mmCIF file of C-alpha atoms in Angstrom:
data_model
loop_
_atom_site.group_PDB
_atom_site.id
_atom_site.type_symbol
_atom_site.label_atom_id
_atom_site.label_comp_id
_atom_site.label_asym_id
_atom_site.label_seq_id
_atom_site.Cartn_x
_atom_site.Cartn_y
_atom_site.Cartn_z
ATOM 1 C CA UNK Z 1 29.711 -63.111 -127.305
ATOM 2 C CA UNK Z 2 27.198 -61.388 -129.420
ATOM 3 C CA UNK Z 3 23.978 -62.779 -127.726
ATOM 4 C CA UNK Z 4 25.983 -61.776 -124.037
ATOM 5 C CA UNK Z 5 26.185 -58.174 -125.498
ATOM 6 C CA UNK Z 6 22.527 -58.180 -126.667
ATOM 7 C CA UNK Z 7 21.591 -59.570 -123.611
ATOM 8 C CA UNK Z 8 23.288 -56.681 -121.709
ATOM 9 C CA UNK Z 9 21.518 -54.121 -124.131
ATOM 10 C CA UNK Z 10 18.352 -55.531 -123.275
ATOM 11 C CA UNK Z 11 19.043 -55.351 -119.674
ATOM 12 C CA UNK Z 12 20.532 -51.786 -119.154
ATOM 13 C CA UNK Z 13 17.348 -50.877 -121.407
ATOM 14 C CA UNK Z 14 14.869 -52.099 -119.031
ATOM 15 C CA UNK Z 15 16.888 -50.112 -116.338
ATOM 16 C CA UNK Z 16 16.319 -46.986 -118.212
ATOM 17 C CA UNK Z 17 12.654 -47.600 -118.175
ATOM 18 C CA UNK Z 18 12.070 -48.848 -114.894
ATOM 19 C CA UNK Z 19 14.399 -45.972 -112.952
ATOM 20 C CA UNK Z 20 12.589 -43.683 -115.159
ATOM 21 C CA UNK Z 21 14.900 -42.477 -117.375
ATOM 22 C CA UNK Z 22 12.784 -42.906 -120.460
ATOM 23 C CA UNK Z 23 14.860 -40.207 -122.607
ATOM 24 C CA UNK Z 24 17.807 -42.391 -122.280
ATOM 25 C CA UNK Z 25 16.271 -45.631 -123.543
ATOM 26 C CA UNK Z 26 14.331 -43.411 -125.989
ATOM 27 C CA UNK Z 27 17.831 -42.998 -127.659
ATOM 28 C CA UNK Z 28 18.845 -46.592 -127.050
ATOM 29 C CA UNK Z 29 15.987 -48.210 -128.445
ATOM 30 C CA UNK Z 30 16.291 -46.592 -132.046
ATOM 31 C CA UNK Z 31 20.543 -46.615 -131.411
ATOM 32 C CA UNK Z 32 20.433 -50.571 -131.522
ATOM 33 C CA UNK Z 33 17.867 -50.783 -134.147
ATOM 34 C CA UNK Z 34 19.380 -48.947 -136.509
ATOM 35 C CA UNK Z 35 22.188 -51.016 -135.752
ATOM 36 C CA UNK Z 36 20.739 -53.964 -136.443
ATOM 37 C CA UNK Z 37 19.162 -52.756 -139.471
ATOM 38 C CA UNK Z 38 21.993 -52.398 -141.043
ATOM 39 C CA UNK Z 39 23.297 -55.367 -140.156
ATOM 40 C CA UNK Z 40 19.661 -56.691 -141.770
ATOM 41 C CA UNK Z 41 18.659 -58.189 -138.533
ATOM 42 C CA UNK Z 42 15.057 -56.894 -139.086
ATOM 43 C CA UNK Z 43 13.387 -59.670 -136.939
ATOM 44 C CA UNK Z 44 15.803 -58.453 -134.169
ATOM 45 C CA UNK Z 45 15.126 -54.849 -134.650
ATOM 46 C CA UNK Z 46 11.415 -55.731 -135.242
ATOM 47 C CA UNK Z 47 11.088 -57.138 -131.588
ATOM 48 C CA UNK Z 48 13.452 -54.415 -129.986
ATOM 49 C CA UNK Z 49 11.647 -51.718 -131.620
ATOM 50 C CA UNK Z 50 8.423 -53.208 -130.149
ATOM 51 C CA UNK Z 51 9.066 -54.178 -127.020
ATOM 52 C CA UNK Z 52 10.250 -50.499 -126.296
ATOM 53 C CA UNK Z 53 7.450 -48.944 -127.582
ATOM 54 C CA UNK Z 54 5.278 -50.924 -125.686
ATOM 55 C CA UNK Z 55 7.145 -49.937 -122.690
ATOM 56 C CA UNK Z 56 6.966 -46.494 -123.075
ATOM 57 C CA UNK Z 57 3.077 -46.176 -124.002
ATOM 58 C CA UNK Z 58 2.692 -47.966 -120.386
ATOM 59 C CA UNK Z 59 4.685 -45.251 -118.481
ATOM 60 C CA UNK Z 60 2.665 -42.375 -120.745
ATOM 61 C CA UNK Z 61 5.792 -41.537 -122.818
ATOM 62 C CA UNK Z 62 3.441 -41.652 -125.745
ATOM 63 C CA UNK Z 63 5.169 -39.510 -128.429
ATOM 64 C CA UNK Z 64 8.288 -41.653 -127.556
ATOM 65 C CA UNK Z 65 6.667 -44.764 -127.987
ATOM 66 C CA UNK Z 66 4.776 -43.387 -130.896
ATOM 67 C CA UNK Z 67 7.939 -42.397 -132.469
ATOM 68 C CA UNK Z 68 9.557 -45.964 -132.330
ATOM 69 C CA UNK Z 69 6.023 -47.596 -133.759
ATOM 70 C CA UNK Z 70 7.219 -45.612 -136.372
ATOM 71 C CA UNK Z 71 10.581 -46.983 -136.745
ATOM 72 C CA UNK Z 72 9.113 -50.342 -136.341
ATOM 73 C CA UNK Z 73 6.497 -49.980 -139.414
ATOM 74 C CA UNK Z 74 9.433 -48.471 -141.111
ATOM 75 C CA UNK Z 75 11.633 -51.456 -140.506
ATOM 76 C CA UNK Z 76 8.539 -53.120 -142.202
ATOM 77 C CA UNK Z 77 8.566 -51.951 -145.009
ATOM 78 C CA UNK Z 78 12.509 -52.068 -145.207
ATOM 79 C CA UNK Z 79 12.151 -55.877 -144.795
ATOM 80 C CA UNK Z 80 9.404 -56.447 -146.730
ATOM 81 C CA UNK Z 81 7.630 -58.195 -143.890
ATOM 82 C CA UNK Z 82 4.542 -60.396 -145.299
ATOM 83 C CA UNK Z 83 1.233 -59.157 -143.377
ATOM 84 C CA UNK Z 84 0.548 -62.477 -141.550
ATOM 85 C CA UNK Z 85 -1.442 -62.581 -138.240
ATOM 86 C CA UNK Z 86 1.502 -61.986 -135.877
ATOM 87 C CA UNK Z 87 2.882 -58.978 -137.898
ATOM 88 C CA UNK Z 88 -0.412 -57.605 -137.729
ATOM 89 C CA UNK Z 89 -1.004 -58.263 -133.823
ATOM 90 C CA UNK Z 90 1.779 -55.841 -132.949
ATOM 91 C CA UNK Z 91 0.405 -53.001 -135.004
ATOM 92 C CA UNK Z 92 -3.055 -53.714 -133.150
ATOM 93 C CA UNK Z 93 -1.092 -53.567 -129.873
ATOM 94 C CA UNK Z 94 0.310 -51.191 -130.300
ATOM 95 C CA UNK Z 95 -2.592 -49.296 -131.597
ATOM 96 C CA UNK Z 96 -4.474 -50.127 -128.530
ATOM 97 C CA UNK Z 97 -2.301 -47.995 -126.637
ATOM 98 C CA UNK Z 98 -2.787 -44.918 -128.060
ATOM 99 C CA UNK Z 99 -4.776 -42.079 -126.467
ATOM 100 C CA UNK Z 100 -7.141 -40.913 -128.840
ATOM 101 C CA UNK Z 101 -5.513 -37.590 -129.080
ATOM 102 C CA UNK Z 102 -2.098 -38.577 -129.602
ATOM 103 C CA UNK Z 103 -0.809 -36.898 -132.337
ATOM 104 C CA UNK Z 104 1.230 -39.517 -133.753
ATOM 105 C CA UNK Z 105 -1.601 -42.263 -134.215
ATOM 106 C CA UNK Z 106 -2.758 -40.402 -137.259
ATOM 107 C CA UNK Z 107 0.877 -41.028 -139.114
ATOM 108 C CA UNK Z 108 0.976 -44.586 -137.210
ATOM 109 C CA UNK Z 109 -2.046 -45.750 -139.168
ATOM 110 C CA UNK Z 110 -1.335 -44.392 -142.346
ATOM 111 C CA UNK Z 111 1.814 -46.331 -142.646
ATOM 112 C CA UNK Z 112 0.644 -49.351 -141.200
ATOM 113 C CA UNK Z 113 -1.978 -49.541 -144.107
ATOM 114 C CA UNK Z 114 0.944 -48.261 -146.417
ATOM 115 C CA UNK Z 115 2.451 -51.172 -145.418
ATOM 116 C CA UNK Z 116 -0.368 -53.809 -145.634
ATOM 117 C CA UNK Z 117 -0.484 -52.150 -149.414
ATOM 118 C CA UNK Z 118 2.853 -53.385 -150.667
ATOM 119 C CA UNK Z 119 2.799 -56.527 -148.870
ATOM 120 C CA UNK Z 120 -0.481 -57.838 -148.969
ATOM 121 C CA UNK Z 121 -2.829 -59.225 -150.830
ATOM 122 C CA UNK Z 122 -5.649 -56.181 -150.786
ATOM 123 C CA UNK Z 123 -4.829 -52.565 -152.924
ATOM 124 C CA UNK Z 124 -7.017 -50.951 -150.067
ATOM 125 C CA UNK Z 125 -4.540 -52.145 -147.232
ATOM 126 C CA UNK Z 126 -5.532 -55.197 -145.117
ATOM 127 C CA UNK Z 127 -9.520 -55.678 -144.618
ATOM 128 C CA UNK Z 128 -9.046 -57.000 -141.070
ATOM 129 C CA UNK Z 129 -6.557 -53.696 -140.040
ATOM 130 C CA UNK Z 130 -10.120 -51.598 -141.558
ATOM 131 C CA UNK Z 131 -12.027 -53.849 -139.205
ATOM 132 C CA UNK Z 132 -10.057 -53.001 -135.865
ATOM 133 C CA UNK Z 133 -9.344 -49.251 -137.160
ATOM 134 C CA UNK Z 134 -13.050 -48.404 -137.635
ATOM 135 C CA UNK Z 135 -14.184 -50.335 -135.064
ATOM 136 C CA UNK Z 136 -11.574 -48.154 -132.881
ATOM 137 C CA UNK Z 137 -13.285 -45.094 -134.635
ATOM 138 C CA UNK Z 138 -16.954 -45.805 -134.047
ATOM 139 C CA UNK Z 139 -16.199 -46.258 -130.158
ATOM 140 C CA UNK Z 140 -14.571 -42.874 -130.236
ATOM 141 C CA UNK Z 141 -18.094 -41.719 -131.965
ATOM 142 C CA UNK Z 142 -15.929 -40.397 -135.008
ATOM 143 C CA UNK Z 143 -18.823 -42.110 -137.157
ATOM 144 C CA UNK Z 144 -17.413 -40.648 -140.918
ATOM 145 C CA UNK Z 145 -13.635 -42.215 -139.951
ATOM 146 C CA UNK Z 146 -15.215 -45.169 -139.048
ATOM 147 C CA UNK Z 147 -17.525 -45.702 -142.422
ATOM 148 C CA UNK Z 148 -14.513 -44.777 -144.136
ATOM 149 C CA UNK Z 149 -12.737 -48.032 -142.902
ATOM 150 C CA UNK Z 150 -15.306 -50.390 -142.292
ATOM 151 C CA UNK Z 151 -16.802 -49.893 -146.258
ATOM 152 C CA UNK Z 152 -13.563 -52.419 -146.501
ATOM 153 C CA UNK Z 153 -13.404 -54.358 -143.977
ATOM 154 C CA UNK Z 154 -14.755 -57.935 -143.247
ATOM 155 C CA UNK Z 155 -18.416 -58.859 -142.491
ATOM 156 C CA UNK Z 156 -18.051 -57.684 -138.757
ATOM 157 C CA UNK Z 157 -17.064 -54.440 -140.549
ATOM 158 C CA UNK Z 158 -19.857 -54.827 -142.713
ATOM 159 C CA UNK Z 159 -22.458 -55.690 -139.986
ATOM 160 C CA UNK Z 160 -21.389 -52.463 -137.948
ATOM 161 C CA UNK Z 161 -21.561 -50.216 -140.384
ATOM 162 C CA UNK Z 162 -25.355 -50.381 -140.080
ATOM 163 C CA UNK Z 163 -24.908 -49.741 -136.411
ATOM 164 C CA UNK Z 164 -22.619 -46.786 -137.635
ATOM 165 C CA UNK Z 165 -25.773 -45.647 -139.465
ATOM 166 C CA UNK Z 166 -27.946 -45.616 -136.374
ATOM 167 C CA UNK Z 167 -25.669 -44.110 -134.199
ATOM 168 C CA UNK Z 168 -24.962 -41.072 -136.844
ATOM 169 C CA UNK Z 169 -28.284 -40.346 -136.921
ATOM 170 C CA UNK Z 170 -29.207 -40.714 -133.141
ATOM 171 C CA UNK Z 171 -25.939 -38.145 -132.435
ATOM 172 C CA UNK Z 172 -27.156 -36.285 -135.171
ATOM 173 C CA UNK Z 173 -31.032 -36.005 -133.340
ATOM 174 C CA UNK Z 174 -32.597 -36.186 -136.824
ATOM 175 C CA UNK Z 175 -33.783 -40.093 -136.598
ATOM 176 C CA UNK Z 176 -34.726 -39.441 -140.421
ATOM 177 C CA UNK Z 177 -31.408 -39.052 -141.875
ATOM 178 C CA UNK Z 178 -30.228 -42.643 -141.059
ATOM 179 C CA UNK Z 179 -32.243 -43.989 -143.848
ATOM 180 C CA UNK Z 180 -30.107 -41.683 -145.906
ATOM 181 C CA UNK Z 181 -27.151 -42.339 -143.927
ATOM 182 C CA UNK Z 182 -27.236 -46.397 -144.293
ATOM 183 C CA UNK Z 183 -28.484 -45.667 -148.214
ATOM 184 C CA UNK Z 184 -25.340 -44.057 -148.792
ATOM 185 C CA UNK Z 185 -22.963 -47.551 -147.297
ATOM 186 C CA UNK Z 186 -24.973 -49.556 -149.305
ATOM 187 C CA UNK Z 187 -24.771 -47.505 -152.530
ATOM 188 C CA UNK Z 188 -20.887 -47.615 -151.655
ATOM 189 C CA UNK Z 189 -20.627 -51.185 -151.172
ATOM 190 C CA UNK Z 190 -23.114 -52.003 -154.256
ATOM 191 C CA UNK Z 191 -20.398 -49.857 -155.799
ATOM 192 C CA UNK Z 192 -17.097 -52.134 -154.580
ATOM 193 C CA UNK Z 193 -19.580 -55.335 -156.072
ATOM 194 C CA UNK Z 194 -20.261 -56.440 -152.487
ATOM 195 C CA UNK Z 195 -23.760 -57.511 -151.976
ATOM 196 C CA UNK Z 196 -23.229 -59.462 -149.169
ATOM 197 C CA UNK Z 197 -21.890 -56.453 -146.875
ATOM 198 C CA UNK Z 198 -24.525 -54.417 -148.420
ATOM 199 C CA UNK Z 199 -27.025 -56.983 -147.384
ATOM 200 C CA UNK Z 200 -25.584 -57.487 -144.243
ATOM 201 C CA UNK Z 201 -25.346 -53.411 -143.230
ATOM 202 C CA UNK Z 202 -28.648 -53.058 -144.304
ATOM 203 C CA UNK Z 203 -30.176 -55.639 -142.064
ATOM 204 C CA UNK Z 204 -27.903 -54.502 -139.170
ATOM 205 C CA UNK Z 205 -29.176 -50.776 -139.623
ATOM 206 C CA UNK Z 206 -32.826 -51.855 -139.276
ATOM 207 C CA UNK Z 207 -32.157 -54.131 -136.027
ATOM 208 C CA UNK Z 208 -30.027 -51.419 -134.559
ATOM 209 C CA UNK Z 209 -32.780 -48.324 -135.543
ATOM 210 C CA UNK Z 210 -36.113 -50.220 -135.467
ATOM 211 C CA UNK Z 211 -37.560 -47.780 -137.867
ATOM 212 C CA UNK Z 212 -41.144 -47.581 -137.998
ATOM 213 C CA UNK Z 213 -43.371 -49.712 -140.285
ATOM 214 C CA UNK Z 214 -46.108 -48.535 -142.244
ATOM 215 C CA UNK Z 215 -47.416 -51.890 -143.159
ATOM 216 C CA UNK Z 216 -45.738 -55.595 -143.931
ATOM 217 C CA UNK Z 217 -48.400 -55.942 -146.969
ATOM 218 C CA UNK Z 218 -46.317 -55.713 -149.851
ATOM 219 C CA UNK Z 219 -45.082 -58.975 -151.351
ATOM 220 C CA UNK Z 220 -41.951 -59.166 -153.433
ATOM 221 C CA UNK Z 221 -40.148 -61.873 -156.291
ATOM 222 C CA UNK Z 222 -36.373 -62.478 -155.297
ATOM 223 C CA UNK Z 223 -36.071 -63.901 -158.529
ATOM 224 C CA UNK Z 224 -39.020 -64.263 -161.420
ATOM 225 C CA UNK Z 225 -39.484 -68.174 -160.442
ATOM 226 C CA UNK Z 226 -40.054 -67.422 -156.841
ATOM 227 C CA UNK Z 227 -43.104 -67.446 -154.460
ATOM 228 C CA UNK Z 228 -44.147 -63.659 -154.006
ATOM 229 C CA UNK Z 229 -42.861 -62.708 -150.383
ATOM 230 C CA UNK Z 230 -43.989 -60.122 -148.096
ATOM 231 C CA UNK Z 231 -41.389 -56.777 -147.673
ATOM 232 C CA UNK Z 232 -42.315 -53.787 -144.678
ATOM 233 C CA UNK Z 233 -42.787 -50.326 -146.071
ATOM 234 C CA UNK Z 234 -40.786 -47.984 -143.857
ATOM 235 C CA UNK Z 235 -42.361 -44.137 -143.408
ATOM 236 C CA UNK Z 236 -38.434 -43.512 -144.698
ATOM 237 C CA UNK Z 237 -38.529 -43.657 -148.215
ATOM 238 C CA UNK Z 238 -34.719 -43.619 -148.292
ATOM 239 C CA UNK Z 239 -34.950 -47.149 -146.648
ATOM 240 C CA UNK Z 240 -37.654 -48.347 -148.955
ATOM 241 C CA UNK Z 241 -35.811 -46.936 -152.348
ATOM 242 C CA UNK Z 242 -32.320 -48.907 -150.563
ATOM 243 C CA UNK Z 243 -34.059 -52.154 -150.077
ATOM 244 C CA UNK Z 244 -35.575 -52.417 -153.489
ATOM 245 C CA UNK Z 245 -31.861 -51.203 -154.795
ATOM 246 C CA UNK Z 246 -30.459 -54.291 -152.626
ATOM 247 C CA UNK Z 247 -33.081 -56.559 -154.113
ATOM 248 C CA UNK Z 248 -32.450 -55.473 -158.121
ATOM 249 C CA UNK Z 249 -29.000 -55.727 -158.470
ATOM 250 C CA UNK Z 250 -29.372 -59.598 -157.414
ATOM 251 C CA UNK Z 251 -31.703 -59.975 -160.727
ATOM 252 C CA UNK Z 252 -31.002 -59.090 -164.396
ATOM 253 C CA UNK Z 253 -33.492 -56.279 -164.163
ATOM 254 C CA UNK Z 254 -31.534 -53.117 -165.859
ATOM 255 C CA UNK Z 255 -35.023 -51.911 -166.500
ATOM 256 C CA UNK Z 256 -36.748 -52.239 -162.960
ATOM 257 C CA UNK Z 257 -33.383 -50.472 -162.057
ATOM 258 C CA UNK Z 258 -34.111 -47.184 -164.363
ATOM 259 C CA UNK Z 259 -37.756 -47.151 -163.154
ATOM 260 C CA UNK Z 260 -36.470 -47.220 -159.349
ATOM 261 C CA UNK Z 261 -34.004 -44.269 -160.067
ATOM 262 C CA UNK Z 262 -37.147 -42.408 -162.125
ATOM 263 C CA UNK Z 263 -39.586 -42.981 -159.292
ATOM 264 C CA UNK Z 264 -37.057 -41.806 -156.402
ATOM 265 C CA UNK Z 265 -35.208 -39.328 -158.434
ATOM 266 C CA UNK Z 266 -36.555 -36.017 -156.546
ATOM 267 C CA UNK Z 267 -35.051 -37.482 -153.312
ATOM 268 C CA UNK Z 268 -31.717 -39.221 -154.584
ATOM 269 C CA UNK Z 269 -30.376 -35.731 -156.195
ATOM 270 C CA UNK Z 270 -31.176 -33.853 -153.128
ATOM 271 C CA UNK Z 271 -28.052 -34.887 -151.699
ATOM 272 C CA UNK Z 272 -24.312 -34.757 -153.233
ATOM 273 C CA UNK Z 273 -22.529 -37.635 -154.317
ATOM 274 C CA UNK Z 274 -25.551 -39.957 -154.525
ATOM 275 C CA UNK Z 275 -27.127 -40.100 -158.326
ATOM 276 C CA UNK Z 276 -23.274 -40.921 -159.234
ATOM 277 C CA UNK Z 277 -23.180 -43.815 -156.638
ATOM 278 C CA UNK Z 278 -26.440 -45.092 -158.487
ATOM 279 C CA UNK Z 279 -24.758 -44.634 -161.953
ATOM 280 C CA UNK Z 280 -21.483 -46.585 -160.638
ATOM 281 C CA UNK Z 281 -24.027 -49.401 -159.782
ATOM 282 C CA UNK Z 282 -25.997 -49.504 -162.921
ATOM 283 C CA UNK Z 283 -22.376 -49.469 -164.768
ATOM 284 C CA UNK Z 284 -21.269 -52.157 -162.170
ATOM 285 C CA UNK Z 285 -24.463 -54.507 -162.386
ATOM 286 C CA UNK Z 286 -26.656 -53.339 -165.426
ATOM 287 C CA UNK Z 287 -23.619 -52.223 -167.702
ATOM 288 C CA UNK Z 288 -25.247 -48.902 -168.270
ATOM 289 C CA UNK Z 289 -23.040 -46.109 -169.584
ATOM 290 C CA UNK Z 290 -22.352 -43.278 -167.314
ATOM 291 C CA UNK Z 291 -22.991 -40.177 -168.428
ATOM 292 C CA UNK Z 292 -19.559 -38.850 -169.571
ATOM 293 C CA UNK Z 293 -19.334 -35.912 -167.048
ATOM 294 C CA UNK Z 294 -19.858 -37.718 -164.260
ATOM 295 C CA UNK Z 295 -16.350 -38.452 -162.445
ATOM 296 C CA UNK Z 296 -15.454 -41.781 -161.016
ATOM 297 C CA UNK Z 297 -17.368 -42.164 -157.270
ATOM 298 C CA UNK Z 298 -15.739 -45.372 -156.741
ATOM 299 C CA UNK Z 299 -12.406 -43.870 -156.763
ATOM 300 C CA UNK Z 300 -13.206 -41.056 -154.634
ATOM 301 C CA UNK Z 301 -14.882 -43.690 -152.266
ATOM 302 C CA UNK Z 302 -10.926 -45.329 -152.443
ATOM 303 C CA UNK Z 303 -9.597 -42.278 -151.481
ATOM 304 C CA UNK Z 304 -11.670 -41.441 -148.207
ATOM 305 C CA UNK Z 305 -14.120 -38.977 -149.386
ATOM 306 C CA UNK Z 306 -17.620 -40.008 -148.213
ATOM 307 C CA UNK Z 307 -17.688 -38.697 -144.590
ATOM 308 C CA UNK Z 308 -21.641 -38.026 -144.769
ATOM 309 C CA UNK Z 309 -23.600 -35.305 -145.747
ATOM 310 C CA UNK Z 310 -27.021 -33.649 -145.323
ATOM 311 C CA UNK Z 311 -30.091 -35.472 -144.003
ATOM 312 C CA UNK Z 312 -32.790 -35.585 -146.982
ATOM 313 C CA UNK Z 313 -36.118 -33.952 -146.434
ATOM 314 C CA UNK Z 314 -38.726 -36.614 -145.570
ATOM 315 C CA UNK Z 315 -40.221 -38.462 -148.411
ATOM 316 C CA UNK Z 316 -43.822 -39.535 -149.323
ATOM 317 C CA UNK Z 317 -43.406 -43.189 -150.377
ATOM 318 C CA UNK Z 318 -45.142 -45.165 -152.856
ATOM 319 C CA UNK Z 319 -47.986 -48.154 -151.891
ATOM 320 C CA UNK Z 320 -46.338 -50.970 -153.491
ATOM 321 C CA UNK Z 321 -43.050 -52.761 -153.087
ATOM 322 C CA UNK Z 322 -44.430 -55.158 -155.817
ATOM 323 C CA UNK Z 323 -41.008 -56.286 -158.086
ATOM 324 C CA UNK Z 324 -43.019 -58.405 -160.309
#
């Protein structure tokens, strides 16, 4: 009898939606869930509260359909649903059918990661949700937003952030602050202990911005035993000072490290936020102290607080790139 009545429900719902009367099923939709939630039929709820929402969003009721996305990451967290791959595919759908000015997507994402918090694995919120939410933000050309979320992401995340860099500074029409731009993601990520997605967002910036070479003479040691290799100098110095940052936190070379930061120190404290970055690596890799007045970077980066800053004057760069 119970499944009949649900099956009715269901029906006379789809009624609503189809004749139009989207108010009506509005009401309905979060009528039966609640009902169900108390009964602790979450799954149940789960899928009605879905299914409605994605019905709405089609026929352009958008705040209705954003206000039962709601419900359903409420009902989430209520059930203390595990973040899994299908759990996550309706928050993804559902994200995909917001406009972009939609005032309710704001609240929608922060609960979704709210969620992915106290039932997953990652105190950030779940890498792959960053992924598809910055991804979402640097096709909508909201470049900061999408830094923001792809700093921890996965390596797609980590590879577009580089594009991210580029396309800042091209919308920016100063082609010399994106060696400042993609300094400042791989300061952040040096800062999380993530050389690979440093690596990898450097070498994506550099594909993406073909910056100009000044000469592919210099030679380089990846490690003390190793055959010298040769390393372009870029006429960005911010670029040349990242590289050789990306290449001595992979050695035990604490003092290379404090000659780097002497030698670019003019440029790095030109612009806010990033001598501190350098002192969280050099705490991070190197196990030097910070100085005590110097706040915690990393756990401003945690909270959202990098959304760029200045472009640095251009810098004269030094002839050598030799790390021996």
């Amino acid at each position: 009898m119970a499944h009949k009545g649900t099956e009715k429900t269901l029906e006379k719902l789809k009624k609503s939606i189809n004749d139009g009367n989207y108010y009506e099923a509005h009401q309905m939709y979060r009528t039966v869930a609640r009902r169900y939630n108390k009964q602790q039929k979450y799954s149940k709820s789960i899928a009605l509260l879905h299914d409605g929402a994605v019905a709405l969003m089609q026929n352009k009721q958008f705040a209705s359909g954003s206000d039962l996305s709601q419900y359903m990451l409420d009902t989430y967290k209520n059930a203390k649903l595990p973040v899994d791959e299908k759990s996550l595919d309706r928050v993804v759908e559902l994200l995909s059918l917001y406009p972009s000015d939609e005032p309710g997507r704001k609240a929608f994402i922060h609960a979704a990661f709210s969620w992915t918090q106290q039932t997953g694995d990652y105190r950030e919120g779940d890498p792959e949700l960053h992924d598809y939410v910055g991804t979402m933000f640097y096709h909508e050309e909201r470049y900061a937003l999408a830094e923001e979320h792809l700093l921890v992401g996965i390596d797609h995340s980590a590879q577009l952030l580089g594009k991210v860099a580029a396309s800042a500074a091209e919308a920016d029409q100063r082609r010399s602050s994106g060696g400042a731009i993609i300094a400042r993601i791989v300061f952040q990520l040096l800062a999380l202990r993530n050389i690979h997605h440093a690596t990898l967002a450097y070498k994506s910036y550099v594909e993406a911005a073909k910056p100009n070479v000044l000469t592919t003479d210099a030679t380089v040691r990846r490690a003390p035993a190793d055959e010298p290799v040769s390393e372009p100098i870029y006429d960005d110095s911010w670029l040349n000072f990242t590289r050789l940052i990306l290449l001595t936190v992979q050695r035990d070379a604490a003092d290379l490290f404090k000659h780097l930061r002497e030698t670019y120190a003019a440029m790095s404290r030109e612009l806010k936020g990033y001598d501190e970055l350098l002192d969280d690596i050099g705490e991070v890799f190197f196990k030097i102290p910070k100085p005590k007045k110097q706040g915690n970077v990393l756990q401003d980066l945690m909270r959202g607080l990098f959304s760029g800053g200045p472009a640095p004057q251009q810098q004269q760069i030094g002839s050598s790139m030799d790390m021996d």
